[in-house]
């Protein structure tokens, strides 16, 4: 199993450009999510999905779109990049069960710089 | 809403020192609690977890006990190594929720 994979590893954008951050997992996990990591602020949830065709907003959704057409893939779209979106982005996945202790598995991250 | 507060970093220790990183939380009911570790240039990895009060999670010499009475989940290790240098995140998942709520992270540096 490759686990959770993310591409690209690093990207530089100009203000106003658009791009898609890719995330894929091969563990058949229903739950997938996107976080951004900024210094001193921990990880903040952007969007999440509990299954194909179902998405919802997290703590900081503005400026980002997501869709979930398959169980495996959960791309994050920036429609018009802004310098405030400079960050490290992590995708994560986990099974959806009721026990609460399910581990979330994280990808290696995408470092995004918006000029 | 649910929240997690970690001790401020950075923390710098000498090899073989005792480590404590404090974590307290606010949540309704009985959340599940986690410690994640992020090594330089990598994503987050689960270090340990506990799903009910008085449970102790342990892994790689690290331990944390779920204390309902003090709403705490402090991370401890008896003798740290240079290889433990990383950023440590405390997190919770509320009862019935899928989302993780993270603390701000604590950067730990171990000097030889």
mmCIF file of C-alpha atoms in Angstrom:
data_model
loop_
_atom_site.group_PDB
_atom_site.id
_atom_site.type_symbol
_atom_site.label_atom_id
_atom_site.label_comp_id
_atom_site.label_asym_id
_atom_site.label_seq_id
_atom_site.Cartn_x
_atom_site.Cartn_y
_atom_site.Cartn_z
ATOM 1 C CA UNK A 1 0.000 0.000 0.000
ATOM 2 C CA UNK A 2 1.219 3.479 -0.881
ATOM 3 C CA UNK A 3 -0.991 4.989 1.847
ATOM 4 C CA UNK A 4 -1.866 8.652 1.258
ATOM 5 C CA UNK A 5 -0.074 10.337 -1.628
ATOM 6 C CA UNK A 6 -0.021 14.015 -2.512
ATOM 7 C CA UNK A 7 1.182 15.886 -5.572
ATOM 8 C CA UNK A 8 2.941 18.155 -6.164
ATOM 9 C CA UNK A 9 5.437 18.337 -3.304
ATOM 10 C CA UNK A 10 6.130 22.006 -3.911
ATOM 11 C CA UNK A 11 4.442 24.681 -6.007
ATOM 12 C CA UNK A 12 4.937 28.381 -6.635
ATOM 13 C CA UNK A 13 1.949 30.379 -7.898
ATOM 14 C CA UNK A 14 1.324 33.981 -8.781
ATOM 15 C CA UNK A 15 -1.595 35.801 -7.217
ATOM 16 C CA UNK A 16 -4.777 35.030 -9.146
ATOM 17 C CA UNK A 17 -3.603 31.750 -10.647
ATOM 18 C CA UNK A 18 -5.534 28.558 -10.104
ATOM 19 C CA UNK A 19 -4.315 25.094 -9.324
ATOM 20 C CA UNK A 20 -5.395 21.723 -7.970
ATOM 21 C CA UNK A 21 -3.630 19.854 -5.192
ATOM 22 C CA UNK A 22 -4.023 16.134 -5.678
ATOM 23 C CA UNK A 23 -4.622 13.591 -2.938
ATOM 24 C CA UNK A 24 -5.151 9.855 -3.295
ATOM 25 C CA UNK A 25 -5.365 6.945 -0.883
ATOM 26 C CA UNK A 26 -5.376 3.204 -1.506
ATOM 27 C CA UNK A 27 -6.724 2.031 1.852
ATOM 28 C CA UNK A 28 -10.419 2.222 0.892
ATOM 29 C CA UNK A 29 -11.034 4.849 3.580
ATOM 30 C CA UNK A 30 -14.371 6.617 3.516
ATOM 31 C CA UNK A 31 -13.183 9.738 5.335
ATOM 32 C CA UNK A 32 -10.751 12.166 3.703
ATOM 33 C CA UNK A 33 -9.788 15.680 4.694
ATOM 34 C CA UNK A 34 -7.555 18.628 3.884
ATOM 35 C CA UNK A 35 -5.627 20.661 6.452
ATOM 36 C CA UNK A 36 -3.363 23.634 6.196
ATOM 37 C CA UNK A 37 -0.424 24.084 8.533
ATOM 38 C CA UNK A 38 0.784 27.533 9.430
ATOM 39 C CA UNK A 39 3.465 28.465 11.982
ATOM 40 C CA UNK A 40 2.105 28.645 15.528
ATOM 41 C CA UNK A 41 -1.404 27.634 14.472
ATOM 42 C CA UNK A 42 -1.254 23.881 14.283
ATOM 43 C CA UNK A 43 -3.360 22.217 11.610
ATOM 44 C CA UNK A 44 -6.648 23.747 10.567
ATOM 45 C CA UNK A 45 -9.312 21.795 8.721
ATOM 46 C CA UNK A 46 -10.255 23.176 5.285
ATOM 47 C CA UNK A 47 -12.749 20.629 3.877
ATOM 48 C CA UNK A 48 -13.625 17.042 4.523
ATOM 49 C CA UNK A 49 -15.597 14.179 3.017
ATOM 50 C CA UNK A 50 -17.226 11.112 4.556
ATOM 51 C CA UNK A 51 -17.665 9.321 1.247
ATOM 52 C CA UNK A 52 -17.921 9.696 -2.507
ATOM 53 C CA UNK A 53 -20.289 12.510 -3.423
ATOM 54 C CA UNK A 54 -20.318 13.985 0.107
ATOM 55 C CA UNK A 55 -18.224 16.977 1.153
ATOM 56 C CA UNK A 56 -18.455 19.564 3.902
ATOM 57 C CA UNK A 57 -16.649 22.656 5.107
ATOM 58 C CA UNK A 58 -14.135 22.733 7.900
ATOM 59 C CA UNK A 59 -12.746 25.610 9.901
ATOM 60 C CA UNK A 60 -11.143 27.615 7.053
ATOM 61 C CA UNK A 61 -12.930 26.789 3.760
ATOM 62 C CA UNK A 62 -12.875 30.188 2.044
ATOM 63 C CA UNK A 63 -10.907 30.243 -1.217
ATOM 64 C CA UNK A 64 -10.920 26.458 -1.594
ATOM 65 C CA UNK A 65 -13.186 23.991 -3.391
ATOM 66 C CA UNK A 66 -13.316 20.215 -3.184
ATOM 67 C CA UNK A 67 -15.154 17.339 -4.801
ATOM 68 C CA UNK A 68 -15.178 13.608 -4.150
ATOM 69 C CA UNK A 69 -16.133 11.591 -7.207
ATOM 70 C CA UNK A 70 -14.340 8.408 -6.106
ATOM 71 C CA UNK A 71 -13.401 6.842 -2.779
ATOM 72 C CA UNK A 72 -9.700 7.120 -3.649
ATOM 73 C CA UNK A 73 -9.317 10.757 -4.700
ATOM 74 C CA UNK A 74 -9.990 14.069 -2.963
ATOM 75 C CA UNK A 75 -8.537 17.033 -4.899
ATOM 76 C CA UNK A 76 -8.336 20.526 -3.423
ATOM 77 C CA UNK A 77 -8.819 23.441 -5.822
ATOM 78 C CA UNK A 78 -7.610 26.992 -5.428
ATOM 79 C CA UNK A 79 -9.601 29.054 -7.930
ATOM 80 C CA UNK A 80 -7.725 32.344 -7.507
ATOM 81 C CA UNK A 81 -4.628 32.042 -5.335
ATOM 82 C CA UNK A 82 -3.834 34.706 -2.747
ATOM 83 C CA UNK A 83 -0.641 35.256 -0.703
ATOM 84 C CA UNK A 84 -2.635 34.328 2.428
ATOM 85 C CA UNK A 85 -2.884 30.808 1.015
ATOM 86 C CA UNK A 86 0.870 30.316 1.300
ATOM 87 C CA UNK A 87 1.061 27.297 3.568
ATOM 88 C CA UNK A 88 1.783 23.599 3.814
ATOM 89 C CA UNK A 89 -1.228 21.475 2.894
ATOM 90 C CA UNK A 90 -1.833 18.002 4.251
ATOM 91 C CA UNK A 91 -4.356 15.448 3.113
ATOM 92 C CA UNK A 92 -5.500 12.750 5.528
ATOM 93 C CA UNK A 93 -7.778 9.717 5.457
ATOM 94 C CA UNK A 94 -9.339 7.289 7.907
ATOM 95 C CA UNK A 95 -12.057 4.670 8.089
ATOM 96 C CA UNK A 96 -15.475 5.845 9.251
ATOM 97 C CA UNK A 97 -16.508 3.874 12.284
ATOM 98 C CA UNK A 98 -18.232 4.725 15.544
ATOM 99 C CA UNK A 99 -15.483 3.862 18.015
ATOM 100 C CA UNK A 100 -13.770 7.237 17.797
ATOM 101 C CA UNK A 101 -10.228 5.942 18.008
ATOM 102 C CA UNK A 102 -9.677 5.458 14.302
ATOM 103 C CA UNK A 103 -6.264 6.654 13.176
ATOM 104 C CA UNK A 104 -6.025 9.342 10.545
ATOM 105 C CA UNK A 105 -3.232 8.731 8.036
ATOM 106 C CA UNK A 106 -1.486 11.765 6.601
ATOM 107 C CA UNK A 107 0.173 12.396 3.277
ATOM 108 C CA UNK A 108 3.658 13.950 3.021
ATOM 109 C CA UNK A 109 2.301 17.437 2.327
ATOM 110 C CA UNK A 110 2.362 20.041 -0.431
ATOM 111 C CA UNK A 111 4.268 23.244 0.191
ATOM 112 C CA UNK A 112 2.585 26.149 -1.616
ATOM 113 C CA UNK A 113 4.051 29.611 -2.104
ATOM 114 C CA UNK A 114 1.833 32.343 -3.559
ATOM 115 C CA UNK A 115 3.682 35.432 -4.750
ATOM 116 C CA UNK B 1 -16.580 24.170 20.452
ATOM 117 C CA UNK B 2 -13.900 21.587 21.044
ATOM 118 C CA UNK B 3 -10.361 22.853 21.503
ATOM 119 C CA UNK B 4 -6.854 21.669 22.428
ATOM 120 C CA UNK B 5 -4.163 23.683 24.185
ATOM 121 C CA UNK B 6 -0.523 22.603 24.218
ATOM 122 C CA UNK B 7 2.405 23.995 26.115
ATOM 123 C CA UNK B 8 4.278 26.684 24.263
ATOM 124 C CA UNK B 9 7.460 25.736 22.512
ATOM 125 C CA UNK B 10 10.091 25.409 21.435
ATOM 126 C CA UNK B 11 11.426 22.951 23.962
ATOM 127 C CA UNK B 12 15.155 22.153 24.023
ATOM 128 C CA UNK B 13 16.543 19.303 26.109
ATOM 129 C CA UNK B 14 19.730 17.328 26.420
ATOM 130 C CA UNK B 15 19.861 13.680 25.454
ATOM 131 C CA UNK B 16 18.573 11.320 28.210
ATOM 132 C CA UNK B 17 16.535 14.088 29.857
ATOM 133 C CA UNK B 18 12.938 13.556 30.996
ATOM 134 C CA UNK B 19 10.297 15.013 28.721
ATOM 135 C CA UNK B 20 6.830 16.331 29.470
ATOM 136 C CA UNK B 21 4.692 18.171 26.938
ATOM 137 C CA UNK B 22 1.450 19.385 28.442
ATOM 138 C CA UNK B 23 -1.875 19.091 26.652
ATOM 139 C CA UNK B 24 -5.310 20.067 27.931
ATOM 140 C CA UNK B 25 -8.594 19.964 26.103
ATOM 141 C CA UNK B 26 -12.126 21.270 26.114
ATOM 142 C CA UNK B 27 -14.839 19.006 24.754
ATOM 143 C CA UNK B 28 -18.295 17.730 25.535
ATOM 144 C CA UNK B 29 -18.646 14.109 26.458
ATOM 145 C CA UNK B 30 -15.734 11.722 26.103
ATOM 146 C CA UNK B 31 -13.502 12.503 23.137
ATOM 147 C CA UNK B 32 -10.718 10.285 21.823
ATOM 148 C CA UNK B 33 -7.257 11.781 22.341
ATOM 149 C CA UNK B 34 -4.178 11.509 20.160
ATOM 150 C CA UNK B 35 -0.551 12.518 19.951
ATOM 151 C CA UNK B 36 0.891 12.926 16.461
ATOM 152 C CA UNK B 37 4.561 13.519 15.617
ATOM 153 C CA UNK B 38 5.960 15.348 12.601
ATOM 154 C CA UNK B 39 9.616 14.744 11.761
ATOM 155 C CA UNK B 40 11.407 17.366 9.657
ATOM 156 C CA UNK B 41 10.093 17.486 6.092
ATOM 157 C CA UNK B 42 7.483 14.787 6.661
ATOM 158 C CA UNK B 43 3.767 14.441 7.264
ATOM 159 C CA UNK B 44 2.176 13.631 10.601
ATOM 160 C CA UNK B 45 2.351 10.136 12.079
ATOM 161 C CA UNK B 46 0.260 8.791 14.911
ATOM 162 C CA UNK B 47 2.410 8.369 18.015
ATOM 163 C CA UNK B 48 -0.198 7.117 20.495
ATOM 164 C CA UNK B 49 -3.855 7.407 21.384
ATOM 165 C CA UNK B 50 -6.413 6.799 24.127
ATOM 166 C CA UNK B 51 -10.149 6.444 23.704
ATOM 167 C CA UNK B 52 -11.511 6.500 27.258
ATOM 168 C CA UNK B 53 -10.759 7.922 30.674
ATOM 169 C CA UNK B 54 -7.735 6.450 32.502
ATOM 170 C CA UNK B 55 -6.499 4.736 29.336
ATOM 171 C CA UNK B 56 -2.748 4.993 28.821
ATOM 172 C CA UNK B 57 -1.388 5.168 25.295
ATOM 173 C CA UNK B 58 2.234 4.209 24.734
ATOM 174 C CA UNK B 59 4.664 3.850 21.832
ATOM 175 C CA UNK B 60 8.432 4.175 21.292
ATOM 176 C CA UNK B 61 8.957 4.936 25.002
ATOM 177 C CA UNK B 62 6.380 7.754 24.997
ATOM 178 C CA UNK B 63 3.329 7.594 27.252
ATOM 179 C CA UNK B 64 0.215 9.662 27.842
ATOM 180 C CA UNK B 65 -2.715 9.040 30.195
ATOM 181 C CA UNK B 66 -6.262 10.219 29.509
ATOM 182 C CA UNK B 67 -7.237 12.214 32.620
ATOM 183 C CA UNK B 68 -10.899 13.131 32.563
ATOM 184 C CA UNK B 69 -10.806 14.936 35.910
ATOM 185 C CA UNK B 70 -8.120 17.369 34.737
ATOM 186 C CA UNK B 71 -9.052 17.226 30.996
ATOM 187 C CA UNK B 72 -5.420 16.489 30.205
ATOM 188 C CA UNK B 73 -3.349 14.152 28.031
ATOM 189 C CA UNK B 74 0.263 15.049 28.814
ATOM 190 C CA UNK B 75 3.012 13.385 26.781
ATOM 191 C CA UNK B 76 5.994 11.948 28.694
ATOM 192 C CA UNK B 77 9.208 10.108 27.947
ATOM 193 C CA UNK B 78 11.765 9.045 30.514
ATOM 194 C CA UNK B 79 14.917 9.443 28.424
ATOM 195 C CA UNK B 80 14.832 11.342 25.150
ATOM 196 C CA UNK B 81 17.124 10.784 22.189
ATOM 197 C CA UNK B 82 18.359 13.081 19.437
ATOM 198 C CA UNK B 83 16.077 11.181 17.045
ATOM 199 C CA UNK B 84 13.031 12.397 19.029
ATOM 200 C CA UNK B 85 13.572 15.909 17.704
ATOM 201 C CA UNK B 86 10.308 16.755 15.950
ATOM 202 C CA UNK B 87 7.071 18.701 16.279
ATOM 203 C CA UNK B 88 4.459 17.058 18.513
ATOM 204 C CA UNK B 89 0.731 17.682 18.122
ATOM 205 C CA UNK B 90 -2.003 16.851 20.597
ATOM 206 C CA UNK B 91 -5.417 16.280 19.027
ATOM 207 C CA UNK B 92 -8.921 15.184 19.909
ATOM 208 C CA UNK B 93 -11.855 13.679 18.077
ATOM 209 C CA UNK B 94 -15.228 14.480 19.626
ATOM 210 C CA UNK B 95 -17.742 11.793 20.373
ATOM 211 C CA UNK B 96 -19.441 10.741 17.137
ATOM 212 C CA UNK B 97 -17.306 13.117 15.065
ATOM 213 C CA UNK B 98 -14.834 12.352 12.309
ATOM 214 C CA UNK B 99 -12.880 15.597 12.440
ATOM 215 C CA UNK B 100 -9.669 15.984 14.413
ATOM 216 C CA UNK B 101 -9.038 19.167 16.369
ATOM 217 C CA UNK B 102 -5.337 19.923 16.787
ATOM 218 C CA UNK B 103 -3.306 21.913 19.255
ATOM 219 C CA UNK B 104 -0.773 24.371 17.891
ATOM 220 C CA UNK B 105 2.142 21.930 18.089
ATOM 221 C CA UNK B 106 5.301 21.887 20.237
ATOM 222 C CA UNK B 107 8.705 21.858 18.583
ATOM 223 C CA UNK B 108 11.151 19.639 20.478
ATOM 224 C CA UNK B 109 14.903 19.738 19.935
ATOM 225 C CA UNK B 110 17.206 17.246 21.629
ATOM 226 C CA UNK B 111 20.896 18.112 21.834
ATOM 227 C CA UNK B 112 23.553 15.398 22.127
#
